[in-house]
CSV table of C-alpha atoms in Angstrom, one decimal:
chain,number,residue,atom,x,y,z
N,7,MET,CA,-16.2,305.0,46.0
N,8,PRO,CA,-16.4,308.1,48.3
N,9,GLY,CA,-13.8,308.2,51.0
N,10,ALA,CA,-11.6,305.7,49.3
N,11,PRO,CA,-8.0,306.8,48.7
N,12,ALA,CA,-7.2,307.9,45.1
N,13,GLN,CA,-5.2,305.4,43.1
N,14,LEU,CA,-2.0,307.1,42.0
N,15,ASP,CA,0.2,306.1,39.1
N,16,PRO,CA,3.7,305.0,40.1
N,17,ALA,CA,6.2,307.8,39.8
N,18,VAL,CA,8.4,307.7,36.7
N,19,PHE,CA,11.6,309.8,36.4
N,20,LYS,CA,13.6,310.8,33.3
N,21,ALA,CA,17.3,309.8,33.5
N,22,ALA,CA,20.3,309.6,31.3
N,23,CYS,CA,23.4,307.4,31.3
N,24,PRO,CA,26.8,309.2,31.1
N,25,ASP,CA,28.5,306.1,29.6
N,26,CYS,CA,26.2,305.2,26.7
N,27,ARG,CA,24.4,308.6,26.5
N,28,SER,CA,21.0,306.9,26.5
N,29,ARG,CA,17.9,308.7,27.8
N,30,PHE,CA,15.1,306.8,29.4
N,31,GLU,CA,12.4,306.8,32.0
N,32,LEU,CA,12.7,304.7,35.2
N,33,ALA,CA,10.2,303.9,37.9
N,34,ALA,CA,10.9,305.0,41.5
N,35,ASP,CA,12.0,301.5,42.5
N,36,ALA,CA,14.9,301.6,40.0
N,37,PHE,CA,16.6,304.4,42.1
N,38,ARG,CA,18.4,304.5,45.4
N,39,LEU,CA,18.9,307.8,47.2
N,40,ALA,CA,21.7,308.2,49.8
N,41,ILE,CA,21.6,311.2,52.1
N,42,GLY,CA,24.9,311.9,53.8
N,43,GLY,CA,26.4,314.7,55.9
N,44,SER,CA,27.8,316.6,52.9
N,45,ARG,CA,27.3,317.2,49.2
N,46,ARG,CA,29.9,314.5,48.4
N,47,THR,CA,28.0,311.8,50.3
N,48,THR,CA,24.5,312.7,49.1
N,49,PHE,CA,23.7,311.1,45.7
N,50,TYR,CA,21.2,308.9,43.8
N,51,SER,CA,22.0,305.9,41.8
N,52,PHE,CA,20.5,303.5,39.3
N,53,THR,CA,21.5,300.9,36.7
N,54,CYS,CA,21.3,301.9,33.0
N,55,PRO,CA,18.7,299.7,31.3
N,56,GLU,CA,20.6,300.1,28.0
N,57,CYS,CA,24.2,299.3,28.8
N,58,GLY,CA,24.0,298.0,32.4
N,59,SER,CA,26.4,300.6,33.9
N,60,SER,CA,26.0,301.6,37.5
N,61,VAL,CA,25.3,305.4,37.5
N,62,ARG,CA,25.8,307.6,40.5
N,63,LYS,CA,24.9,311.3,40.4
N,64,PRO,CA,25.0,314.1,43.1
N,65,ALA,CA,21.6,315.0,44.6
N,66,GLY,CA,20.9,318.5,45.7
N,67,GLU,CA,17.9,319.6,47.7
N,68,ARG,CA,15.5,319.8,44.8
N,69,ILE,CA,16.4,316.3,43.5
N,70,ILE,CA,16.1,314.9,47.1
N,71,GLU,CA,12.6,316.5,47.3
N,72,LEU,CA,11.5,315.1,43.9
N,73,LEU,CA,12.9,311.6,44.5
N,74,THR,CA,11.5,311.2,48.1
N,75,GLY,CA,8.2,312.6,47.0
N,76,GLY,CA,8.1,310.1,44.2
N,77,GLY,CA,8.7,307.1,46.5
N,78,VAL,CA,12.4,306.4,45.9
N,79,ARG,CA,13.9,304.4,48.7
N,80,THR,CA,16.2,306.5,50.8
N,81,LEU,CA,19.3,305.5,52.9
N,82,ARG,CA,20.5,308.0,55.5
N,83,LEU,CA,24.2,307.8,56.0
N,84,HIS,CA,25.5,308.5,59.4
N,85,SER,CA,29.0,309.7,60.4
N,86,THR,CA,31.1,307.1,62.2
N,87,ALA,CA,33.6,309.6,63.5
N,88,GLU,CA,33.9,309.6,67.2
N,89,THR,CA,33.8,312.8,69.2
N,90,VAL,CA,36.3,313.3,71.9
């Protein structure tokens, strides 16, 4: 139908588990992205579908771009430090 938005396939990302060493593909809704104020507090996470381990990996600028562009839910972490 002209003017109708194109139906896009859901984003799928390749991932690997450091515990069981499985490689697999996961949909965007299987990931969580946390963006903090530093490299240490910016990461993505998922649960391994093979062994059930919780996996947490650092997320640089390119990973953030890919995950957010693919529809991964994002949590922005804010500093709770008070300024005097």
